[in-house]
Amino acid sequence: MTKTNNLETPIDHQQLVEVIGDAVVVADTSGAITLWNPAAERLFGFTQAEALGNSLDLIIPERLRERHWAGYGKTMASGETRYAHDVLRVPAVHKDGRALSIAFTVALLYGSQHAVTAIAAVIRDETQSFNEKRDLLKRLAECEGNKAR
């Protein structure tokens, strides 16, 4: 347990990661998954045993992998990412093959030599709200089309 600077209550960080409602996924510099919490299991359908040690390709749609790895490599090499504060919204894939829409921020983790050793993502499922927005925009476009006639 660690005492915080602004609180006198000790925090059990392992317990926090286990009970938090958002998925927490950590991957090393090669993209191998090193941490997969219970919320990640619920979101993506893979158990911790299935995810640990495997590539992030497990949850990245095939059509987006090249783009993902280009950005991932750049981030690992530079030690910089804008997604520490800006939310990234992207498609993902569930174990059963269905499409997901996720939103997440990341944190770069550094070793003793100040080099990036891993990246942590806190991920939320936005599939339902994404689908609702898409359907609403489709209906709006249909209404506008009917109005123009």
mmCIF file of C-alpha atoms in Angstrom:
data_model
loop_
_atom_site.group_PDB
_atom_site.id
_atom_site.type_symbol
_atom_site.label_atom_id
_atom_site.label_comp_id
_atom_site.label_asym_id
_atom_site.label_seq_id
_atom_site.Cartn_x
_atom_site.Cartn_y
_atom_site.Cartn_z
ATOM 1 C CA MET A 1 0.000 0.000 0.000
ATOM 2 C CA THR A 2 1.086 3.529 -0.719
ATOM 3 C CA LYS A 3 0.317 6.719 1.162
ATOM 4 C CA THR A 4 -0.662 9.520 -1.154
ATOM 5 C CA ASN A 5 0.511 13.113 -0.996
ATOM 6 C CA ASN A 6 -2.967 14.578 -0.771
ATOM 7 C CA LEU A 7 -4.788 11.913 1.214
ATOM 8 C CA GLU A 8 -3.986 10.193 4.454
ATOM 9 C CA THR A 9 -5.783 7.018 3.372
ATOM 10 C CA PRO A 10 -3.524 4.227 2.082
ATOM 11 C CA ILE A 11 -4.411 2.923 -1.383
ATOM 12 C CA ASP A 12 -4.058 -0.690 -2.435
ATOM 13 C CA HIS A 13 -3.201 -0.166 -6.126
ATOM 14 C CA GLN A 14 -3.630 -3.832 -7.042
ATOM 15 C CA GLN A 15 -7.131 -3.833 -5.582
ATOM 16 C CA LEU A 16 -7.937 -0.594 -7.401
ATOM 17 C CA VAL A 17 -7.014 -2.118 -10.768
ATOM 18 C CA GLU A 18 -9.028 -5.253 -9.980
ATOM 19 C CA VAL A 19 -12.251 -3.492 -8.945
ATOM 20 C CA ILE A 20 -12.332 -0.446 -11.233
ATOM 21 C CA GLY A 21 -15.184 -0.514 -13.749
ATOM 22 C CA ASP A 22 -13.074 0.455 -16.761
ATOM 23 C CA ALA A 23 -10.789 -1.970 -18.516
ATOM 24 C CA VAL A 24 -7.114 -1.542 -17.678
ATOM 25 C CA VAL A 25 -4.671 -3.056 -20.147
ATOM 26 C CA VAL A 26 -0.902 -2.720 -19.966
ATOM 27 C CA ALA A 27 1.425 -3.768 -22.776
ATOM 28 C CA ASP A 28 5.210 -3.796 -23.019
ATOM 29 C CA THR A 29 7.193 -1.999 -25.721
ATOM 30 C CA SER A 30 6.674 -4.885 -28.165
ATOM 31 C CA GLY A 31 2.896 -4.792 -27.648
ATOM 32 C CA ALA A 32 2.649 -7.936 -25.510
ATOM 33 C CA ILE A 33 -0.092 -7.704 -22.876
ATOM 34 C CA THR A 34 1.294 -7.726 -19.322
ATOM 35 C CA LEU A 35 -1.802 -6.693 -17.340
ATOM 36 C CA TRP A 36 -5.468 -7.462 -18.073
ATOM 37 C CA ASN A 37 -8.005 -6.628 -15.379
ATOM 38 C CA PRO A 38 -11.485 -8.175 -14.847
ATOM 39 C CA ALA A 39 -13.165 -5.244 -16.635
ATOM 40 C CA ALA A 40 -11.013 -6.008 -19.699
ATOM 41 C CA GLU A 41 -12.277 -9.599 -19.527
ATOM 42 C CA ARG A 42 -15.881 -8.349 -19.493
ATOM 43 C CA LEU A 43 -15.319 -5.854 -22.304
ATOM 44 C CA PHE A 44 -13.319 -7.982 -24.733
ATOM 45 C CA GLY A 45 -14.344 -11.526 -23.733
ATOM 46 C CA PHE A 46 -10.802 -12.877 -23.299
ATOM 47 C CA THR A 47 -9.794 -14.240 -19.906
ATOM 48 C CA GLN A 48 -6.643 -12.981 -18.255
ATOM 49 C CA ALA A 49 -4.949 -16.298 -19.088
ATOM 50 C CA GLU A 50 -5.871 -15.897 -22.776
ATOM 51 C CA ALA A 51 -4.685 -12.275 -22.950
ATOM 52 C CA LEU A 52 -1.454 -12.184 -20.933
ATOM 53 C CA GLY A 53 1.620 -12.536 -23.111
ATOM 54 C CA ASN A 54 -0.339 -12.136 -26.326
ATOM 55 C CA SER A 55 -0.183 -9.211 -28.720
ATOM 56 C CA LEU A 56 -2.627 -6.323 -28.627
ATOM 57 C CA ASP A 57 -3.681 -7.654 -32.052
ATOM 58 C CA LEU A 58 -6.088 -9.732 -29.958
ATOM 59 C CA ILE A 59 -8.425 -6.705 -29.788
ATOM 60 C CA ILE A 60 -7.350 -4.631 -32.802
ATOM 61 C CA PRO A 61 -9.394 -5.107 -35.991
ATOM 62 C CA GLU A 62 -7.167 -6.533 -38.714
ATOM 63 C CA ARG A 63 -7.778 -3.593 -41.061
ATOM 64 C CA LEU A 64 -6.389 -1.162 -38.447
ATOM 65 C CA ARG A 65 -3.330 -3.085 -37.284
ATOM 66 C CA GLU A 66 -0.780 -1.507 -39.639
ATOM 67 C CA ARG A 67 -1.859 1.995 -38.608
ATOM 68 C CA HIS A 68 -1.934 1.020 -34.924
ATOM 69 C CA TRP A 69 1.578 -0.432 -34.930
ATOM 70 C CA ALA A 70 3.011 2.563 -36.788
ATOM 71 C CA GLY A 71 1.667 4.868 -34.063
ATOM 72 C CA TYR A 72 2.639 2.463 -31.295
ATOM 73 C CA GLY A 73 6.230 2.257 -32.509
ATOM 74 C CA LYS A 74 6.469 6.038 -32.805
ATOM 75 C CA THR A 75 5.150 6.454 -29.252
ATOM 76 C CA MET A 76 7.540 3.869 -27.808
ATOM 77 C CA ALA A 77 10.513 5.482 -29.583
ATOM 78 C CA SER A 78 9.648 9.100 -28.749
ATOM 79 C CA GLY A 79 8.208 8.604 -25.281
ATOM 80 C CA GLU A 80 5.397 10.980 -26.183
ATOM 81 C CA THR A 81 1.667 10.609 -26.779
ATOM 82 C CA ARG A 82 -1.164 13.077 -26.996
ATOM 83 C CA TYR A 83 -3.565 10.426 -25.731
ATOM 84 C CA ALA A 84 -2.480 10.873 -22.135
ATOM 85 C CA HIS A 85 -5.023 13.705 -22.021
ATOM 86 C CA ASP A 86 -6.996 13.433 -25.267
ATOM 87 C CA VAL A 87 -9.471 10.574 -25.464
ATOM 88 C CA LEU A 88 -8.911 8.240 -28.396
ATOM 89 C CA ARG A 89 -12.024 6.627 -29.879
ATOM 90 C CA VAL A 90 -11.438 3.607 -32.110
ATOM 91 C CA PRO A 91 -13.020 0.344 -33.211
ATOM 92 C CA ALA A 92 -11.994 -2.837 -31.411
ATOM 93 C CA VAL A 93 -12.978 -6.469 -31.653
ATOM 94 C CA HIS A 94 -14.514 -8.821 -29.082
ATOM 95 C CA LYS A 95 -13.396 -12.437 -28.713
ATOM 96 C CA ASP A 96 -16.603 -13.544 -30.458
ATOM 97 C CA GLY A 97 -15.746 -11.348 -33.462
ATOM 98 C CA ARG A 98 -18.291 -8.601 -32.943
ATOM 99 C CA ALA A 99 -17.263 -4.999 -33.418
ATOM 100 C CA LEU A 100 -16.822 -2.755 -30.409
ATOM 101 C CA SER A 101 -16.413 0.991 -30.148
ATOM 102 C CA ILE A 102 -13.994 1.933 -27.374
ATOM 103 C CA ALA A 103 -12.658 5.150 -25.881
ATOM 104 C CA PHE A 104 -9.447 5.345 -23.881
ATOM 105 C CA THR A 105 -6.532 7.342 -22.581
ATOM 106 C CA VAL A 106 -3.033 6.008 -22.107
ATOM 107 C CA ALA A 107 -0.136 6.497 -19.737
ATOM 108 C CA LEU A 108 3.452 5.760 -20.623
ATOM 109 C CA LEU A 109 5.378 3.872 -17.951
ATOM 110 C CA TYR A 110 9.105 4.492 -17.599
ATOM 111 C CA GLY A 111 11.954 2.390 -16.249
ATOM 112 C CA SER A 112 14.916 3.490 -14.164
ATOM 113 C CA GLN A 113 16.796 4.742 -17.251
ATOM 114 C CA HIS A 114 13.836 7.009 -18.129
ATOM 115 C CA ALA A 115 13.036 4.900 -21.186
ATOM 116 C CA VAL A 116 9.477 3.800 -21.919
ATOM 117 C CA THR A 117 8.945 0.242 -20.668
ATOM 118 C CA ALA A 118 5.182 -0.111 -21.103
ATOM 119 C CA ILE A 119 1.951 1.643 -21.937
ATOM 120 C CA ALA A 120 -1.209 1.484 -19.831
ATOM 121 C CA ALA A 121 -4.658 2.097 -21.271
ATOM 122 C CA VAL A 122 -7.850 2.811 -19.356
ATOM 123 C CA ILE A 123 -10.637 1.740 -21.706
ATOM 124 C CA ARG A 124 -14.389 2.267 -21.740
ATOM 125 C CA ASP A 125 -16.982 0.589 -23.969
ATOM 126 C CA GLU A 126 -18.858 3.164 -26.048
ATOM 127 C CA THR A 127 -20.477 0.723 -28.460
ATOM 128 C CA GLN A 128 -24.066 1.470 -27.428
ATOM 129 C CA SER A 129 -23.697 5.257 -27.532
ATOM 130 C CA PHE A 130 -21.774 5.052 -30.837
ATOM 131 C CA ASN A 131 -24.561 2.963 -32.405
ATOM 132 C CA GLU A 132 -27.271 5.264 -31.030
ATOM 133 C CA LYS A 133 -25.508 8.340 -32.428
ATOM 134 C CA ARG A 134 -24.975 6.655 -35.805
ATOM 135 C CA ASP A 135 -28.664 5.682 -35.981
ATOM 136 C CA LEU A 136 -29.769 9.183 -34.976
ATOM 137 C CA LEU A 137 -27.573 10.772 -37.655
ATOM 138 C CA LYS A 138 -28.944 8.327 -40.227
ATOM 139 C CA ARG A 139 -32.537 9.235 -39.305
ATOM 140 C CA LEU A 140 -31.670 12.931 -39.406
ATOM 141 C CA ALA A 141 -30.180 12.532 -42.894
ATOM 142 C CA GLU A 142 -33.317 10.688 -44.016
ATOM 143 C CA CYS A 143 -35.522 13.475 -42.650
ATOM 144 C CA GLU A 144 -33.411 16.113 -44.377
ATOM 145 C CA GLY A 145 -33.672 14.119 -47.622
ATOM 146 C CA ASN A 146 -37.459 13.924 -47.291
ATOM 147 C CA LYS A 147 -37.637 17.659 -46.571
ATOM 148 C CA ALA A 148 -35.679 18.494 -49.742
ATOM 149 C CA ARG A 149 -38.232 16.705 -51.948
#
